[in-house]
Each structure stands twice: as structure tokens, then as C-alpha cells.
Amino acid sequence: MESDYPPSKKPRIEGSRHLDERTQGPHEFPVRELEEFYKDCPAYRLPVELGSFSLDSRGKYVDGRNQLRLYAPPGKLNLDLSVGWSEFVPKKCSVPTSKLDPILRWIVRNGNQFLPKANPKSPTVLNDKAKSGDLQTVVASPLPADGRPDNLLTNFITWRGMLTKLMCSPYDKSEPWKLAATLFNGTIYLSEIETEESKTKNAAQTPREEKMSYWGLKFEDYMTKKDSSDTRTPLDKTSTVNPQEAFCTVVRTRMREHSVVMAAEVDCCDNSAKEKAPQCYLELKTSRCIYTDRNKHSLRRFKLMKWWAQSYLVGIPRIICGFRDDEGIVKNLQTFKTVEIPKETQNDLSLWQPSVCLNFLDAVLTWMREVVVVDDPKVVYVIEWKASFDKITAVQLAPKSEHTFLPDWYILKLPPVDS
């Protein structure tokens, strides 16, 4: 497929450079005018689930799908999201899944998923319907079982949340982000670094803000059940929730010339859906009831963009939102279809445009592949988006810096070390 980029912006993918040949830094990706991103969306394959894993009550990696919850909406609403709040123990870190450790553990156990395909089929891409963000079907052929190969045949490995932040950056010039990038055996690993602004903001959270964060977790508890034998009603769900527990899907997709494997936390599965994972998964969200035009604008301008980006990236087709009042009582539910969310904004350029988000992400990934060129697991590039929000910068650090994140057991193909 022909690229929409002029020659100067086509990816220049170089081989490994010896550490003596230092790249010059800092590198910059200017973000000024958005007009260059107003064009057809880049081709994007419907994500295919490679596997999954769970995080237990202590947030530790566990093989299997035991933390996957089933969608089970209650018959009645007026759900009190504050139930169990007094016993709630929050996560210790605002970005607990920023480190790639769980993903790396999954890769070690599932290296066969990265072997070349036998008689691969031509994948279907999101091209002729890309403007509307429509999703089509792609079929993965079986892979032979063997050990983990040195080359994973993948350009990027990361968490979905990191790509969501990159994707929304053109319209979110108030929330900085920072990540560490390492090139190892031809694959760039992206791991989030908590910013100082985030640390300050979290430390200054008011009791009210902490409680509102809990509301989203309790909503997920009300809307799901552990398995088909779980017959509890909302009145029975009086205990608190454990934020450490999670079910995560691992998907493979491709954006134009970039192959991507990402992991993402999944809220629940719709057992009545005919589609396979990840298209049978659902996102669960909460939002304040819409009382004014200002409330509606805020929902469309900020929340819908992030909800759409999160779900689109991993191929989740529906988002269930519980609209609650200021006391945390859910008054009504609304289903948003991921592919239809952009229709809320397509005629208002003051909001956001999906083509800008997707083309921006594609351009940033291309830039990263031009910048992150030293193939060494101990070398890290710190990539940052911060005030004045007019450029993304990348700086190469000396080997074995404080931000080096790939563990020795992963590099040397040893059994994972308990963390």
C-alpha cells in the first residue's frame, strides 16, 4: 500500500549501530499545526488476540483467564458506587502496569506466537472505510510451537495505555507523559515513566477525588460476575473491590508499516457475543449525568476521545457507560459503539478528529523508528511530551541508566524471576 507521507517522512529504518556511534540528541518531533494530519486514516488491521494473562490479588502475573469477568448488567439501577469505599485499599502507584514485566513474562511463555506464519493469509486492513474507523475481520493462521525466537518480527511492544496517550496528544496539551524506549533484537519496547506532574497530582488528591476514582471500579463490580455460577445481585455486592486484580488481553495489529503487540486490561466479556476475542470484550465507564450543554461538550471533547482511542486500538466494539449523579448513584446506562463515536465530532473541528489521532500516532511511531536505533537492551531513550506541548523530545541515555527496564532474565532467556 502506498504511503500518504512525503519522501522526507517515510521511515528510515536502520540496522543496529555500535554504541561508539552515538546518535545526536535531543531529537525532536515538532507538534505545531494539525493540518498535516487531516487526511485519510492510515491502514489499521483489526487486532487479533494472541493470548492473555491475569494479575492476582497482589498484582502478580498469573497464567490464564481466571480474572476475566462476565458482563451481567443488573435489572435495576440506582447503584450506589460508594458501597465498600471505607474499606478500599488503593494501588500504590498511579501507573502500576507501566513496567512491561507482565507482558515479558507472557512472551517468555508464548514465544511460539512470534514465529513466522506458515502459508499466511493476506490480512484485511482498515483502508477503504478508514475514515469512519470501521472494523473488518482478519484471520490469524496457526503457528508452530517452538521456543521464543530472538527476533519477534514485531516493531513495537507496549501497553495499550501508552499508545492511547500518544494517540490523544494532539488534543491533550495539558497532561504530560514520559516513556522509556529500548531497541532489542529489532523490537522497540515502550515502558511508561511516571512524570513529576503525575506524582504531584496524585499526592495532592482530595478525599473526594479518591472516592470518585473508586466509583469506576465499583461500577465494574456491579456490572459483572466472576462466572456463570455467580448469582449475586447488586444488593449482595457490599464489599470493596481489589484494584490489583485484572485480566489482560495480548493482541497483535499493524498500523501501516508498524507491527504492534500490546497488552490491555479488559473489563469484561460479553458471553452472548458471536465474535471471538477481542471483539467479544467490553469497556465499562462512568461519567457524570449530563445536565447542561457544558457537561455534554466535556463528554464529547475529552472522554469520548479517550474511550474511542482505548477501544479502537485493541478492537473492542462497545463501551457501556453508567451515568451517575454527584453522589455516585448510577441513574442510567448508555451503550456507545466504538466505530460510531467519531460521528459525535466529525462535523465540529473544535472537538477532535479520529484521522488526526491515527495519523499522529503513525507519524510518531515512524519517528521513533528513526531515532531509537541502538540495538542494546541496556540502552534507553527517554521520550517526553511536556509543556509547552509543541514538540516531543527523545534523549539517548548512557547504558544501564536508572530507566533501563528489560530484566536480565528476559534478555538471557532465563526463567522469570519472581518480583
Short mmCIF file of C-alpha atoms in Angstrom, two decimals:
data_model
loop_
_atom_site.label_atom_id
_atom_site.label_comp_id
_atom_site.label_asym_id
_atom_site.label_seq_id
_atom_site.Cartn_x
_atom_site.Cartn_y
_atom_site.Cartn_z
CA MET A 1 0.00 0.00 0.00
CA GLU A 2 1.32 3.45 -0.92
CA SER A 3 2.17 5.75 1.96
CA ASP A 4 0.46 9.13 2.33
CA TYR A 5 3.70 10.64 3.62
CA PRO A 6 6.08 12.70 1.51
CA PRO A 7 9.54 11.14 0.99
CA SER A 8 11.05 13.11 3.88
CA LYS A 9 8.69 11.46 6.32
CA LYS A 10 8.96 7.88 5.19
CA PRO A 11 10.50 5.67 7.86
CA ARG A 12 14.25 5.28 7.56
CA ILE A 13 14.80 2.01 9.40
CA GLU A 14 18.46 1.43 10.02
CA GLY A 15 20.32 -1.58 11.28
CA SER A 16 21.98 -1.77 14.66
CA ARG A 17 24.59 0.84 15.47
CA HIS A 18 27.58 0.15 17.63
CA LEU A 19 27.47 2.06 20.90
CA ASP A 20 30.52 4.09 19.84
CA GLU A 21 28.42 5.66 17.10
CA ARG A 22 26.27 7.81 19.37
CA THR A 23 23.17 9.36 17.86
CA GLN A 24 22.89 13.08 18.41
CA GLY A 25 20.25 14.32 20.83
CA PRO A 26 17.93 15.58 21.86
CA HIS A 27 15.79 14.59 18.88
CA GLU A 28 12.56 16.49 18.32
CA PHE A 29 9.20 15.72 16.76
CA PRO A 30 7.53 19.13 16.28
CA VAL A 31 3.81 19.39 17.02
CA ARG A 32 2.51 22.71 15.77
CA GLU A 33 -0.23 22.65 13.16
CA LEU A 34 -2.62 19.72 12.88
CA GLU A 35 -3.48 20.34 9.23
CA GLU A 36 -0.88 17.84 8.02
CA PHE A 37 -2.78 15.08 9.82
CA TYR A 38 -6.15 15.91 8.22
CA LYS A 39 -6.13 13.10 5.66
CA ASP A 40 -7.38 9.55 5.28
CA CYS A 41 -6.62 7.35 8.27
CA PRO A 42 -3.64 5.02 7.92
CA ALA A 43 -4.48 1.37 7.27
CA TYR A 44 -5.07 -0.40 10.58
CA ARG A 45 -5.66 -4.13 10.94
CA LEU A 46 -8.36 -5.43 13.20
CA PRO A 47 -6.44 -6.67 16.27
CA VAL A 48 -6.09 -10.42 16.78
CA GLU A 49 -5.77 -11.87 20.26
CA LEU A 50 -2.52 -13.81 20.68
CA GLY A 51 -3.23 -14.78 24.28
CA SER A 52 -4.00 -13.42 27.72
CA PHE A 53 -2.95 -13.41 31.36
CA SER A 54 -4.25 -12.36 34.75
CA LEU A 55 -2.99 -10.33 37.69
CA ASP A 56 -3.88 -11.78 41.08
CA SER A 57 -4.95 -10.09 44.31
CA ARG A 58 -1.37 -8.89 44.84
CA GLY A 59 -0.99 -7.68 41.26
CA LYS A 60 1.27 -10.62 40.36
CA TYR A 61 1.35 -12.31 36.97
CA VAL A 62 -0.73 -15.49 36.63
CA ASP A 63 -1.14 -17.60 33.50
CA GLY A 64 -4.69 -18.00 32.34
CA ARG A 65 -8.01 -16.20 32.18
CA ASN A 66 -9.16 -16.68 35.76
CA GLN A 67 -9.62 -12.92 36.31
CA LEU A 68 -11.83 -12.46 33.25
CA ARG A 69 -15.27 -11.32 34.40
CA LEU A 70 -18.54 -11.80 32.52
CA TYR A 71 -20.88 -8.97 31.59
CA ALA A 72 -24.00 -9.20 33.77
CA PRO A 73 -25.87 -5.88 33.96
CA PRO A 74 -28.29 -5.62 36.89
CA GLY A 75 -32.00 -5.45 36.29
CA LYS A 76 -32.38 -2.27 38.35
CA LEU A 77 -30.24 0.83 38.58
CA ASN A 78 -29.77 3.46 41.31
CA LEU A 79 -26.47 1.70 42.02
CA ASP A 80 -24.57 3.27 44.90
CA LEU A 81 -20.94 3.45 43.77
CA SER A 82 -19.73 4.40 47.26
CA VAL A 83 -20.52 0.98 48.73
CA GLY A 84 -17.30 -0.54 50.08
CA TRP A 85 -15.35 2.71 49.84
CA SER A 86 -14.42 2.82 53.53
CA GLU A 87 -12.50 -0.49 53.22
CA PHE A 88 -10.84 0.31 49.88
CA VAL A 89 -7.05 -0.02 49.61
CA PRO A 90 -5.80 1.89 46.52
CA LYS A 91 -2.93 0.87 44.29
CA LYS A 92 0.45 2.06 45.49
CA CYS A 93 1.42 3.57 42.14
CA SER A 94 -0.66 5.51 39.64
CA VAL A 95 0.96 3.60 36.75
CA PRO A 96 1.23 0.07 38.24
CA THR A 97 1.23 -1.58 34.83
CA SER A 98 3.70 0.86 33.31
CA LYS A 99 6.55 -1.61 33.58
CA LEU A 100 6.46 -4.33 30.99
CA ASP A 101 7.16 -7.19 33.41
CA PRO A 102 3.78 -8.96 32.97
CA ILE A 103 3.99 -8.69 29.18
CA LEU A 104 7.56 -10.01 29.17
CA ARG A 105 6.50 -12.97 31.32
CA TRP A 106 3.74 -13.73 28.84
CA ILE A 107 6.18 -13.53 25.89
CA VAL A 108 8.60 -15.95 27.60
CA ARG A 109 5.78 -18.48 27.93
CA ASN A 110 4.33 -17.88 24.46
CA GLY A 111 7.31 -17.40 22.16
CA ASN A 112 5.69 -19.56 19.50
CA GLN A 113 3.23 -16.73 18.86
CA PHE A 114 6.08 -14.73 17.32
CA LEU A 115 7.31 -17.33 14.83
CA PRO A 116 6.73 -16.76 11.10
CA LYS A 117 3.36 -17.96 9.91
CA ALA A 118 3.04 -20.99 7.70
CA ASN A 119 1.19 -20.08 4.49
CA PRO A 120 0.00 -16.74 5.86
CA LYS A 121 -3.25 -15.37 4.52
CA SER A 122 -3.50 -11.86 3.18
CA PRO A 123 -4.80 -9.79 6.10
CA THR A 124 -7.71 -7.43 5.78
CA VAL A 125 -6.84 -3.84 6.63
CA LEU A 126 -8.87 -0.81 7.56
CA ASN A 127 -8.41 1.20 4.39
CA ASP A 128 -11.42 1.94 2.23
CA LYS A 129 -13.59 2.54 5.31
CA ALA A 130 -10.84 4.08 7.40
CA LYS A 131 -12.45 7.49 7.61
CA SER A 132 -15.28 6.16 9.72
CA GLY A 133 -12.98 3.89 11.70
CA ASP A 134 -14.93 0.83 10.56
CA LEU A 135 -13.60 -2.55 11.67
CA GLN A 136 -13.27 -5.59 9.46
CA THR A 137 -12.05 -9.13 10.03
CA VAL A 138 -8.54 -10.53 9.92
CA VAL A 139 -7.74 -14.20 10.42
CA ALA A 140 -4.57 -15.46 12.07
CA SER A 141 -3.16 -18.73 10.81
CA PRO A 142 -1.86 -21.35 13.28
CA LEU A 143 1.73 -21.04 14.42
CA PRO A 144 4.09 -23.96 15.09
CA ALA A 145 5.00 -24.49 18.74
CA ASP A 146 8.68 -23.83 19.40
CA GLY A 147 10.90 -21.79 21.68
CA ARG A 148 10.96 -17.99 21.78
CA PRO A 149 12.84 -16.68 18.74
CA ASP A 150 15.47 -13.97 19.02
CA ASN A 151 13.62 -11.75 16.55
CA LEU A 152 9.97 -11.34 17.46
CA LEU A 153 9.11 -9.93 14.00
CA THR A 154 7.41 -7.04 15.76
CA ASN A 155 8.25 -3.33 15.66
CA PHE A 156 6.69 -2.29 18.99
CA ILE A 157 5.71 -3.99 22.25
CA THR A 158 3.93 -1.99 24.93
CA TRP A 159 0.75 -1.46 26.96
CA ARG A 160 -2.35 -0.13 25.23
CA GLY A 161 -2.43 2.80 27.67
CA MET A 162 0.86 4.16 26.36
CA LEU A 163 -0.37 4.19 22.77
CA THR A 164 -3.62 5.82 23.89
CA LYS A 165 -1.65 8.72 25.36
CA LEU A 166 0.36 9.11 22.16
CA MET A 167 -2.79 8.98 20.07
CA CYS A 168 -4.59 11.68 22.06
CA SER A 169 -1.62 14.04 22.42
CA PRO A 170 -2.61 16.42 19.58
CA TYR A 171 -5.75 17.34 21.54
CA ASP A 172 -4.46 16.93 25.09
CA LYS A 173 -1.95 19.68 25.73
CA SER A 174 -2.34 19.74 29.48
CA GLU A 175 -1.26 16.25 30.52
CA PRO A 176 2.45 15.45 30.02
CA TRP A 177 3.75 11.91 29.54
CA LYS A 178 7.14 10.26 29.58
CA LEU A 179 8.33 6.88 28.38
CA ALA A 180 11.45 4.76 28.09
CA ALA A 181 12.18 3.12 24.72
CA THR A 182 14.64 0.29 24.18
CA LEU A 183 15.53 -1.46 20.93
CA PHE A 184 16.32 -5.14 21.46
CA ASN A 185 16.72 -7.66 18.63
CA GLY A 186 14.85 -5.42 16.23
CA THR A 187 11.86 -4.68 18.50
CA ILE A 188 11.24 -1.37 20.29
CA TYR A 189 9.85 -1.84 23.80
CA LEU A 190 7.96 1.14 25.26
CA SER A 191 7.58 1.48 29.04
CA GLU A 192 5.86 4.40 30.75
CA ILE A 193 7.72 6.56 33.27
CA GLU A 194 5.65 8.39 35.86
CA THR A 195 6.06 12.14 35.42
CA GLU A 196 6.73 14.54 38.26
CA GLU A 197 3.45 16.26 37.44
CA SER A 198 1.61 12.96 37.90
CA LYS A 199 3.33 12.29 41.22
CA THR A 200 2.42 15.77 42.47
CA LYS A 201 -1.17 15.48 41.26
CA ASN A 202 -1.67 12.08 42.89
CA ALA A 203 -0.12 13.23 46.17
CA ALA A 204 -2.49 16.21 46.25
CA GLN A 205 -5.66 14.25 45.55
CA THR A 206 -8.56 15.23 47.77
CA PRO A 207 -10.68 12.57 49.53
CA ARG A 208 -13.46 13.44 47.09
CA GLU A 209 -11.22 12.80 44.07
CA GLU A 210 -10.01 9.50 45.52
CA LYS A 211 -13.59 8.44 46.09
CA MET A 212 -14.57 9.31 42.54
CA SER A 213 -11.74 7.13 41.25
CA TYR A 214 -13.17 4.27 43.27
CA TRP A 215 -16.60 4.76 41.71
CA GLY A 216 -15.37 3.46 38.36
CA LEU A 217 -14.06 0.27 39.94
CA LYS A 218 -17.28 -0.33 41.87
CA PHE A 219 -19.30 0.18 38.69
CA GLU A 220 -17.31 -2.64 37.07
CA ASP A 221 -18.10 -4.82 40.09
CA TYR A 222 -21.83 -4.14 39.79
CA MET A 223 -21.89 -4.79 36.03
CA THR A 224 -20.04 -8.11 36.02
CA LYS A 225 -19.86 -11.53 37.63
CA LYS A 226 -17.00 -13.94 38.19
CA ASP A 227 -18.56 -16.83 36.27
CA SER A 228 -21.90 -18.32 35.28
CA SER A 229 -22.45 -19.68 38.80
CA ASP A 230 -22.24 -16.21 40.36
CA THR A 231 -25.84 -15.26 41.12
CA ARG A 232 -25.20 -12.25 43.36
CA THR A 233 -27.30 -9.13 42.87
CA PRO A 234 -26.07 -5.55 43.47
CA LEU A 235 -27.57 -5.76 46.97
CA ASP A 236 -25.20 -8.66 47.67
CA LYS A 237 -22.12 -6.76 46.48
CA THR A 238 -21.46 -4.85 49.70
CA SER A 239 -17.71 -5.47 49.93
CA THR A 240 -14.96 -3.32 48.47
CA VAL A 241 -13.01 -4.08 45.29
CA ASN A 242 -9.38 -5.05 44.82
CA PRO A 243 -7.70 -2.76 42.25
CA GLN A 244 -4.73 -5.14 41.91
CA GLU A 245 -6.76 -7.82 40.16
CA ALA A 246 -7.01 -7.65 36.39
CA PHE A 247 -7.46 -9.64 33.22
CA CYS A 248 -5.28 -8.63 30.28
CA THR A 249 -5.50 -9.46 26.61
CA VAL A 250 -2.45 -9.52 24.34
CA VAL A 251 -3.19 -8.51 20.76
CA ARG A 252 -1.29 -8.09 17.53
CA THR A 253 -2.14 -5.44 14.98
CA ARG A 254 -0.48 -3.35 12.28
CA MET A 255 -0.70 0.35 11.62
CA ARG A 256 0.50 0.92 8.06
CA GLU A 257 4.20 -0.09 8.25
CA HIS A 258 4.33 -0.70 12.02
CA SER A 259 3.60 -4.10 13.55
CA VAL A 260 2.47 -3.75 17.15
CA VAL A 261 1.88 -6.18 20.01
CA MET A 262 0.16 -4.63 23.01
CA ALA A 263 -1.42 -5.77 26.25
CA ALA A 264 -4.55 -4.17 27.66
CA GLU A 265 -6.67 -4.61 30.75
CA VAL A 266 -10.15 -5.87 29.87
CA ASP A 267 -13.20 -5.06 31.99
CA CYS A 268 -15.37 -7.98 30.96
CA CYS A 269 -16.52 -10.37 28.26
CA ASP A 270 -19.97 -10.50 26.69
CA ASN A 271 -20.73 -14.23 26.60
CA SER A 272 -23.69 -13.64 24.31
CA ALA A 273 -21.48 -12.11 21.60
CA LYS A 274 -20.86 -14.21 18.50
CA GLU A 275 -17.47 -12.62 17.85
CA LYS A 276 -14.20 -14.05 19.12
CA ALA A 277 -11.83 -12.21 21.44
CA PRO A 278 -11.05 -9.35 21.49
CA GLN A 279 -14.28 -8.40 19.70
CA CYS A 280 -16.38 -10.03 22.46
CA TYR A 281 -14.84 -7.80 25.15
CA LEU A 282 -16.50 -4.68 26.57
CA GLU A 283 -15.24 -1.48 28.17
CA LEU A 284 -17.10 -0.19 31.24
CA LYS A 285 -17.01 3.54 32.05
CA THR A 286 -18.71 6.05 34.32
CA SER A 287 -19.45 9.70 33.71
CA ARG A 288 -21.40 12.48 35.33
CA CYS A 289 -25.02 12.81 34.26
CA ILE A 290 -25.46 15.36 31.50
CA TYR A 291 -27.32 18.33 32.97
CA THR A 292 -26.02 21.17 30.78
CA ASP A 293 -24.53 21.83 27.33
CA ARG A 294 -21.20 22.27 29.10
CA ASN A 295 -21.46 18.72 30.51
CA LYS A 296 -22.21 17.40 27.02
CA HIS A 297 -19.31 19.30 25.47
CA SER A 298 -16.91 17.97 28.10
CA LEU A 299 -18.01 14.40 27.44
CA ARG A 300 -17.62 14.74 23.67
CA ARG A 301 -14.38 16.73 23.79
CA PHE A 302 -12.41 14.72 26.31
CA LYS A 303 -13.90 11.44 27.50
CA LEU A 304 -15.25 10.14 24.20
CA MET A 305 -11.88 10.70 22.53
CA LYS A 306 -10.02 8.62 25.11
CA TRP A 307 -12.72 5.96 25.25
CA TRP A 308 -12.69 5.65 21.47
CA ALA A 309 -8.87 5.50 21.30
CA GLN A 310 -8.65 2.84 24.02
CA SER A 311 -11.25 0.60 22.42
CA TYR A 312 -10.25 1.15 18.80
CA LEU A 313 -6.62 0.22 19.44
CA VAL A 314 -7.49 -3.29 20.68
CA GLY A 315 -10.66 -3.85 18.65
CA ILE A 316 -13.27 -3.64 21.43
CA PRO A 317 -16.59 -2.81 19.74
CA ARG A 318 -18.74 -1.47 22.58
CA ILE A 319 -18.44 0.78 25.62
CA ILE A 320 -21.06 0.71 28.38
CA CYS A 321 -21.27 3.97 30.33
CA GLY A 322 -23.01 4.39 33.65
CA PHE A 323 -24.14 7.98 34.08
CA ARG A 324 -24.11 8.90 37.78
CA ASP A 325 -25.13 11.89 39.84
CA ASP A 326 -22.84 13.88 42.12
CA GLU A 327 -23.47 11.46 44.97
CA GLY A 328 -22.24 8.49 42.97
CA ILE A 329 -25.65 6.97 42.20
CA VAL A 330 -25.92 5.43 38.71
CA LYS A 331 -29.08 6.72 37.07
CA ASN A 332 -28.91 5.29 33.56
CA LEU A 333 -26.77 3.25 31.17
CA GLN A 334 -25.79 4.07 27.61
CA THR A 335 -24.01 1.93 25.04
CA PHE A 336 -21.51 3.56 22.71
CA LYS A 337 -20.38 1.68 19.61
CA THR A 338 -16.69 2.34 19.11
CA VAL A 339 -16.93 2.84 15.35
CA GLU A 340 -19.77 5.34 15.75
CA ILE A 341 -18.17 7.58 18.38
CA PRO A 342 -16.34 9.71 15.76
CA LYS A 343 -19.73 10.69 14.33
CA GLU A 344 -20.23 12.73 17.50
CA THR A 345 -17.35 15.01 16.48
CA GLN A 346 -16.84 14.72 12.71
CA ASN A 347 -18.66 17.98 11.92
CA ASP A 348 -17.00 20.03 14.66
CA LEU A 349 -13.27 20.62 14.19
CA SER A 350 -13.12 22.32 17.59
CA LEU A 351 -13.51 18.90 19.20
CA TRP A 352 -11.29 16.10 17.83
CA GLN A 353 -10.92 14.09 14.66
CA PRO A 354 -10.05 10.36 14.52
CA SER A 355 -7.93 10.85 11.40
CA VAL A 356 -5.72 13.31 13.25
CA CYS A 357 -5.28 10.93 16.18
CA LEU A 358 -4.42 7.95 13.99
CA ASN A 359 -2.15 9.82 11.58
CA PHE A 360 -0.38 11.44 14.51
CA LEU A 361 0.27 8.06 16.15
CA ASP A 362 1.52 6.66 12.83
CA ALA A 363 3.90 9.61 12.37
CA VAL A 364 5.24 9.37 15.94
CA LEU A 365 5.90 5.64 15.59
CA THR A 366 7.72 6.32 12.31
CA TRP A 367 9.83 8.98 14.05
CA MET A 368 10.63 6.63 16.93
CA ARG A 369 11.95 4.04 14.50
CA GLU A 370 14.24 6.68 13.03
CA VAL A 371 15.51 7.77 16.45
CA VAL A 372 15.71 4.58 18.53
CA VAL A 373 18.47 2.83 16.56
CA VAL A 374 20.99 1.48 19.09
CA ASP A 375 20.07 -2.19 19.43
CA ASP A 376 21.10 -2.84 23.03
CA PRO A 377 18.75 -3.85 25.87
CA LYS A 378 20.73 -1.72 28.33
CA VAL A 379 20.38 1.47 26.29
CA VAL A 380 17.27 3.57 26.86
CA TYR A 381 15.86 6.58 25.05
CA VAL A 382 13.67 8.82 27.20
CA ILE A 383 10.84 10.23 25.08
CA GLU A 384 8.78 13.04 26.55
CA TRP A 385 5.76 15.25 25.91
CA LYS A 386 5.60 18.23 28.26
CA ALA A 387 4.88 21.96 28.43
CA SER A 388 4.89 23.93 26.21
CA PHE A 389 3.45 20.97 24.30
CA ASP A 390 4.88 21.99 20.93
CA LYS A 391 7.24 19.04 20.45
CA ILE A 392 8.06 15.51 21.56
CA THR A 393 11.69 15.06 22.54
CA ALA A 394 13.93 11.99 22.71
CA VAL A 395 17.26 11.71 24.52
CA GLN A 396 19.53 8.68 24.48
CA LEU A 397 20.87 7.78 27.92
CA ALA A 398 24.11 6.05 28.80
CA PRO A 399 23.88 2.24 29.16
CA LYS A 400 22.45 0.84 32.40
CA SER A 401 20.75 4.08 33.40
CA GLU A 402 18.08 4.33 36.08
CA HIS A 403 15.44 3.91 33.37
CA THR A 404 16.79 0.62 31.95
CA PHE A 405 13.82 -1.73 32.26
CA LEU A 406 14.39 -5.01 30.37
CA PRO A 407 15.38 -7.57 33.05
CA ASP A 408 18.36 -9.90 32.65
CA TRP A 409 16.15 -12.99 32.81
CA TYR A 410 14.31 -11.78 29.73
CA ILE A 411 17.44 -10.76 27.83
CA LEU A 412 19.24 -14.03 28.56
CA LYS A 413 16.16 -16.25 28.10
CA LEU A 414 16.27 -17.43 31.69
CA PRO A 415 13.26 -18.43 33.79
CA PRO A 416 11.46 -15.30 35.07
CA VAL A 417 12.48 -14.07 38.49
CA ASP A 418 9.68 -13.54 40.99
CA SER A 419 9.15 -9.83 41.59
#
